[in-house]
């Protein structure tokens, strides 16, 4: 089968078609940014964007991702290696400690902000419901997403003005 | 120098972590590695009669099936503190066991070409057990004639030393009171749930040296304990610590490292990855263990406490590691905030057939704080005094010196802290208003509690930290430490300390985040709130020494007195005018390459 990840098409070996999306991302495509925290759909460390929705990849059969667009944390970073405004906001707000949940948090934030450019704090907390962090206590993560939303709105206003 | 102080810096590892480029142990897995899996016991107390491996070995891709018979018969403790309370008879863990003592206790391990095959091999193992009656609770373990978790340990008491009292006649002093309460306060098991499950990768080179890459807080302690468990000299082991996805104390023990090393030894040195699932982390690593505190607390009608009698019994689980030293530490911490009048404290740690207790966030303090503060609250209620005022009336003196150790407690500003907190919370008003809420689903309460905490493991242990600063040819610096970044931000703090001491910019100090016991300076690791203090002190020393060397070199080159110069940013400057004498880049190049005046700094 063919899998589209970060705008590239990959041929998945037939014997791995029965594996989970997470396993294929990590073991076949060597995209190690997506983490396995529980393997039971509970912690959100393995979140990726599937057609724009943040989903856990640890129990998702890779076949269910066929014909869809998968974006991992590696695909969030700009092509020139510079950080996406959400990533930058996580850095600026100190929303990272051990970093193991961070890719999943950023994916969750991306899915939220694409749909809802001006979220309230409770909408952010709701969106983070499936993502566990054991270091931070979430405060700075929420703050980072707020700040990212502002930054992204500024960018889109600029784009509007240019037009 | 103020190059760093009062300035905001960003975590040195932030970009790596937000971009998914930060590599944790499991991210180093390559398809050609073998995969190990552990079979945990189905029973909390049992003896393995036999393990039929034939079906597992017949599965293509299965490289090894191992059990107690194959492993070194060397009992060990996974706790690495140099003078740990695990005395020789308290070393009772084995790489794999034939007498499992909790559900999940490793009785066998397999090595296979991939995870699926390894899982199938585990399922194909036929284990015959003789099952015994387990003891799961403190009451069961301490009951008359209870089954023994360890044959050598009568009454299931792991340890009960360090009982102490402030006065010999503590009982008399405690009884000479107007108010007295007695209460039993219990806490339950908690698991750290660090986001990155425990994982190690090991391989052995042609000369028999084994490299273990592992998610650990304590690489040097792991090297010592793993060498001991494997019965090999430390020089054959190299422990590498990459980024760690949280530990909170669970990775303050050796967890999978020695077993993973043993697995690679069993397959001719081929790289093997052994990881625990989330469920296995819960069942088979460590926990903050449950406890039961039996407390009698008394006070006089003047509002002053007269005495506390506290027996703290900890459910230490199945094997000896940090367990009893955690009980002692909790008992120690309770003395910092209050003057009890007198006290008698008796810590007891008990074996049971549950997951082994270990270090977790604040090492014994949370259990103790819950119990002591609850009991203080109960006494205040009985005396009909405001619990905040009761605490204020009984706070420890600011010039308090620990009677047992002679260590002065110099950072006690609890009184100011409580008063300011009460003001901000609006304590008085709320305390009057809140009891009047008799309706509605949501009712608010108000509480206060105090905690004393000490950094580092002194006086029980000595603390050792090393730091190595390298002066690069362009005048920037590389800092190597043995202290481990596990998410708390220590690498960033270390770069700040080095930059501040040297007088250079934060961005000109690069911290090597990974530890490698072959090259990193020695350090205990991440625990006991110790690294910023102990390793930070080592960095200050190293940076001051290097700074002195640089200035003294420039002093000889330029014939300017050392004392009239300093380092500022990228230059050596005159202290009085900040006029540039020489750039650090030029200093470095001269020191490395000048044929007559070159000198390694």
XYZ file of C-alpha atoms in Angstrom, chain B residues 64-310:
247
model
C 17.347 -17.149 23.125
C 15.042 -18.136 25.939
C 16.461 -17.518 29.388
C 15.456 -18.126 32.971
C 16.916 -18.155 36.490
C 19.066 -21.195 35.610
C 20.947 -19.193 33.002
C 21.582 -16.011 34.970
C 24.373 -15.246 37.435
C 23.275 -16.251 40.942
C 24.317 -12.931 42.381
C 21.797 -11.104 44.541
C 21.942 -7.357 44.011
C 20.190 -4.136 44.882
C 19.157 -1.737 42.119
C 19.654 1.280 44.380
C 22.933 3.034 43.711
C 23.533 5.278 46.674
C 27.094 4.637 47.818
C 26.221 3.992 51.430
C 22.725 2.827 50.755
C 20.810 1.269 53.551
C 20.786 -1.928 51.564
C 23.382 -3.729 53.645
C 24.735 -7.011 52.227
C 21.867 -9.140 53.466
C 19.460 -6.666 51.891
C 20.605 -7.492 48.381
C 17.865 -9.805 47.270
C 17.026 -9.103 43.632
C 18.072 -11.360 40.750
C 18.119 -10.674 37.012
C 15.475 -13.375 36.623
C 13.963 -15.201 39.562
C 12.707 -18.703 40.288
C 10.803 -17.562 43.355
C 8.694 -14.651 42.106
C 7.550 -12.277 44.827
C 4.997 -10.098 43.035
C 2.799 -10.273 39.963
C 5.096 -9.262 37.137
C 8.361 -10.376 38.755
C 10.548 -11.435 35.775
C 10.861 -15.227 35.614
C 12.011 -15.576 32.003
C 13.225 -13.509 29.075
C 13.329 -14.093 25.351
C 15.358 -12.533 22.572
C 13.934 -12.578 19.069
C 14.287 -10.935 15.691
C 11.402 -8.538 16.261
C 8.735 -7.603 18.782
C 5.980 -9.794 17.335
C 8.171 -12.878 17.383
C 9.301 -12.083 20.925
C 5.680 -11.792 22.032
C 4.806 -15.105 20.383
C 7.761 -16.735 22.107
C 6.545 -15.502 25.502
C 3.110 -16.924 24.810
C 4.665 -20.257 23.889
C 6.485 -20.606 27.218
C 4.934 -23.158 29.548
C 5.656 -22.305 33.160
C 4.658 -24.548 36.003
C 4.362 -22.782 39.355
C 3.962 -23.887 42.932
C 1.735 -21.119 44.236
C 1.982 -19.741 47.791
C -0.256 -17.530 49.857
C 0.897 -13.924 49.320
C 0.915 -11.065 51.825
C -0.337 -7.917 50.153
C -1.102 -5.460 52.927
C 0.793 -4.236 55.962
C -1.680 -5.998 58.219
C -1.252 -9.320 56.406
C 2.532 -9.015 56.342
C 2.818 -8.155 60.042
C 0.279 -10.679 61.291
C 1.457 -13.407 63.642
C 2.717 -16.364 61.584
C 2.364 -14.548 58.258
C 4.018 -16.155 55.218
C 7.510 -14.748 54.686
C 8.304 -12.748 51.537
C 12.006 -13.481 52.066
C 12.906 -16.556 54.087
C 15.814 -14.692 55.652
C 13.638 -11.897 56.931
C 11.611 -12.784 60.035
C 8.326 -10.987 60.538
C 8.655 -9.452 57.058
C 10.361 -6.430 58.611
C 12.727 -5.091 55.964
C 14.233 -2.563 58.349
C 13.325 -0.635 61.467
C 16.521 1.169 62.379
C 16.882 4.898 63.033
C 14.172 5.069 65.678
C 14.910 8.244 67.585
C 13.561 10.626 70.135
C 14.478 14.160 71.108
C 14.337 13.413 74.840
C 14.636 10.184 76.797
C 11.512 11.104 78.760
C 9.540 11.944 75.600
C 6.510 9.980 76.775
C 6.284 11.985 80.000
C 6.616 15.282 78.152
C 4.018 14.261 75.579
C 1.570 13.251 78.289
C 1.980 16.522 80.227
C -0.579 18.241 78.042
C -4.138 19.551 77.979
C -5.121 18.252 74.560
C -4.138 15.002 72.904
C -5.238 13.291 69.723
C -4.423 9.924 68.274
C -4.949 9.120 64.618
C -3.957 6.647 61.939
C -3.291 8.111 58.487
C -2.744 5.984 55.414
C -1.494 6.680 51.919
C -1.597 4.383 48.943
C 0.719 3.254 46.155
C 1.358 5.697 43.331
C 3.210 5.127 40.080
C 5.371 7.783 38.455
C 3.932 7.279 34.984
C 6.850 9.035 33.289
C 5.765 9.466 29.687
C 8.673 7.460 28.304
C 8.411 3.861 29.471
C 11.594 2.162 30.721
C 13.827 1.007 27.870
C 17.435 -0.068 27.355
C 19.511 -1.072 24.333
C 22.679 -3.116 24.794
C 25.399 -4.514 22.578
C 28.802 -6.094 23.174
C 31.918 -5.408 21.112
C 34.663 -7.846 20.113
C 36.655 -7.253 23.264
C 33.670 -8.028 25.468
C 32.829 -4.455 26.411
C 29.115 -3.847 26.733
C 27.420 -0.566 25.916
C 23.999 -0.013 27.428
C 22.013 2.975 26.196
C 19.267 3.582 28.673
C 16.562 5.880 29.893
C 18.068 6.443 33.330
C 18.538 9.213 35.880
C 21.726 7.673 37.289
C 24.139 6.327 34.626
C 27.128 5.928 36.947
C 25.140 4.189 39.676
C 23.681 1.906 37.029
C 27.173 0.996 35.838
C 28.222 -0.047 39.338
C 25.072 -1.990 40.135
C 24.893 -3.658 36.708
C 28.533 -4.771 36.965
C 27.715 -6.216 40.363
C 24.601 -8.019 39.142
C 26.393 -9.449 36.125
C 29.538 -10.357 38.044
C 31.785 -8.468 35.632
C 34.223 -5.600 36.251
C 32.870 -2.080 35.834
C 35.397 -1.366 33.098
C 33.525 -3.751 30.798
C 30.406 -1.604 31.023
C 29.602 1.679 29.376
C 26.286 3.358 30.130
C 24.977 6.013 27.763
C 22.088 8.269 28.690
C 20.385 10.146 25.851
C 17.326 12.373 26.298
C 15.051 10.944 28.987
C 11.270 11.266 28.860
C 10.764 11.787 32.577
C 11.778 9.629 35.504
C 10.479 11.131 38.760
C 12.506 8.584 40.729
C 11.494 5.381 38.947
C 14.666 5.616 36.866
C 16.713 6.384 39.976
C 17.050 2.615 40.303
C 18.670 0.283 37.856
C 15.620 -1.082 36.015
C 16.337 -2.984 32.787
C 20.013 -2.175 32.213
C 21.694 -5.251 33.698
C 19.139 -7.608 32.203
C 19.532 -6.038 28.751
C 23.308 -6.401 29.046
C 22.773 -10.032 29.994
C 20.548 -10.535 26.943
C 23.182 -9.196 24.540
C 25.787 -11.402 26.221
C 23.486 -14.351 25.555
C 23.300 -13.689 21.814
C 26.967 -13.069 21.107
C 26.836 -9.323 21.566
C 24.195 -8.511 18.954
C 22.289 -5.328 19.808
C 19.153 -6.035 21.838
C 16.427 -3.591 22.789
C 14.415 -4.374 25.903
C 11.506 -2.137 26.731
C 8.695 -2.270 29.216
C 5.134 -1.591 28.128
C 3.126 0.892 30.152
C 1.513 -2.011 31.979
C 4.897 -3.531 32.790
C 6.138 -0.143 34.031
C 3.213 -0.175 36.447
C 3.592 -3.780 37.556
C 7.341 -4.289 37.518
C 9.330 -1.117 38.132
C 8.905 1.011 41.269
C 6.189 2.916 43.076
C 5.780 5.547 45.711
C 4.766 3.015 48.275
C 1.838 3.116 50.597
C 2.215 3.920 54.261
C 0.456 3.950 57.573
C 1.245 6.569 60.188
C 0.185 6.066 63.774
C 0.447 9.485 65.408
C -0.189 10.830 68.881
C 0.099 14.590 69.113
C -0.404 16.764 72.146
C -0.538 20.437 73.074
C -1.034 22.634 76.090
C -3.806 25.178 76.579
C -1.208 27.839 75.683
C -1.492 26.605 72.066
C 2.011 25.115 72.021
C 2.622 21.536 71.010
C 4.012 19.319 73.757
C 5.024 16.256 71.823
C 4.568 13.910 68.900
C 4.848 10.149 68.883
C 4.891 8.814 65.364
